[in-house]
């Protein structure tokens, strides 16, 4: 995922889901 989407996705999904 693009860095710009990281902060946005992190709020919707747990950080553990995003590696």
PDB file of C-alpha atoms in Angstrom:
ATOM      1  CA  UNK A   1       0.000   0.000   0.000  1.00  0.00           C
ATOM      2  CA  UNK A   2       1.164   3.549  -0.737  1.00  0.00           C
ATOM      3  CA  UNK A   3       2.535   5.541   2.197  1.00  0.00           C
ATOM      4  CA  UNK A   4      -0.343   8.005   1.835  1.00  0.00           C
ATOM      5  CA  UNK A   5      -2.808   5.214   2.438  1.00  0.00           C
ATOM      6  CA  UNK A   6      -0.976   3.760   5.419  1.00  0.00           C
ATOM      7  CA  UNK A   7      -2.229   6.321   7.999  1.00  0.00           C
ATOM      8  CA  UNK A   8      -5.746   6.083   6.590  1.00  0.00           C
ATOM      9  CA  UNK A   9      -5.914   2.293   6.576  1.00  0.00           C
ATOM     10  CA  UNK A  10      -4.290   2.047   9.985  1.00  0.00           C
ATOM     11  CA  UNK A  11      -7.284   3.839  11.467  1.00  0.00           C
ATOM     12  CA  UNK A  12      -9.726   1.385   9.903  1.00  0.00           C
ATOM     13  CA  UNK A  13      -7.745  -1.798  10.429  1.00  0.00           C
ATOM     14  CA  UNK A  14      -5.472  -2.953  13.254  1.00  0.00           C
ATOM     15  CA  UNK A  15      -1.763  -2.283  12.808  1.00  0.00           C
ATOM     16  CA  UNK A  16      -1.134  -6.016  13.091  1.00  0.00           C
ATOM     17  CA  UNK A  17      -3.108  -6.557   9.895  1.00  0.00           C
ATOM     18  CA  UNK A  18      -0.852  -4.144   8.039  1.00  0.00           C
ATOM     19  CA  UNK A  19       2.635  -5.562   7.823  1.00  0.00           C
TER      20      UNK A  19
END
